[in-house]
């Protein structure tokens, strides 16, 4: 009986839970509505997209929109370019950012952490012009190399900042025990700190992929005709004389799909990584 009484929620708890779900619904519903409307646009013919009042559920599905996008001349090339740029930038960011975050956290280098935070919140356009001139002088414009390098400006601060917060909450006892046993600092980092930090690394990896994959400005300025990425490919579908909403929405959904699938399949790792620091810190 006592356990049943404990499990019963008070009216205040019920109201609080209802209020929480209503708040979540209000915050999330616009994003869901926009996504569903974009999905509807991608499945309709242009006559339905231009209809008034708007048609949400079409009578005939226009799969042709997706076929036209996938059959376009350079879409597959742009997709491969995005994979190369995002994969390289994310891998290099993890190689540099995880050890850097560990070192800053263990040395309690708060000034360095502030510098990383400033680099994280500084707009990418601030770096674009000087790096553009540098790559132009080096003759690298129009290749994938400048895009990979400049994407590191976005991904490295993200990885370092996340790993600083995560390593600051991991227990030091295991590392101290390994040092007493004669392990070097590198061995401690590789065999003790890294396995513990896997949830944080997963979060850093996913966020780095999302920010790099969705980046538009760097691709449109530094890329050539054959080295553009998918966000630029979607932009190129907009013309002054004609705007086809169906293929444009289909292309936008195709660009969003890889990141969306990654987030859905890795949601447990994201939650674990974001909450582990709070739990351990408590």
mmCIF file of C-alpha atoms in Angstrom, residues 17-30 32:
data_model
loop_
_atom_site.group_PDB
_atom_site.id
_atom_site.type_symbol
_atom_site.label_atom_id
_atom_site.label_comp_id
_atom_site.label_asym_id
_atom_site.label_seq_id
_atom_site.Cartn_x
_atom_site.Cartn_y
_atom_site.Cartn_z
ATOM 1 C CA UNK A 17 3.737 17.034 -16.514
ATOM 2 C CA UNK A 18 0.908 18.253 -18.735
ATOM 3 C CA UNK A 19 2.500 21.696 -18.881
ATOM 4 C CA UNK A 20 5.844 20.144 -19.826
ATOM 5 C CA UNK A 21 4.335 18.161 -22.704
ATOM 6 C CA UNK A 22 2.394 21.200 -23.914
ATOM 7 C CA UNK A 23 5.579 23.269 -23.878
ATOM 8 C CA UNK A 24 7.441 20.588 -25.831
ATOM 9 C CA UNK A 25 4.573 20.412 -28.338
ATOM 10 C CA UNK A 26 4.525 24.184 -28.832
ATOM 11 C CA UNK A 27 8.292 24.282 -29.357
ATOM 12 C CA UNK A 28 8.522 21.243 -31.657
ATOM 13 C CA UNK A 29 5.294 21.589 -33.650
ATOM 14 C CA UNK A 30 6.518 24.375 -36.016
ATOM 15 C CA UNK A 32 7.343 19.217 -37.579
#
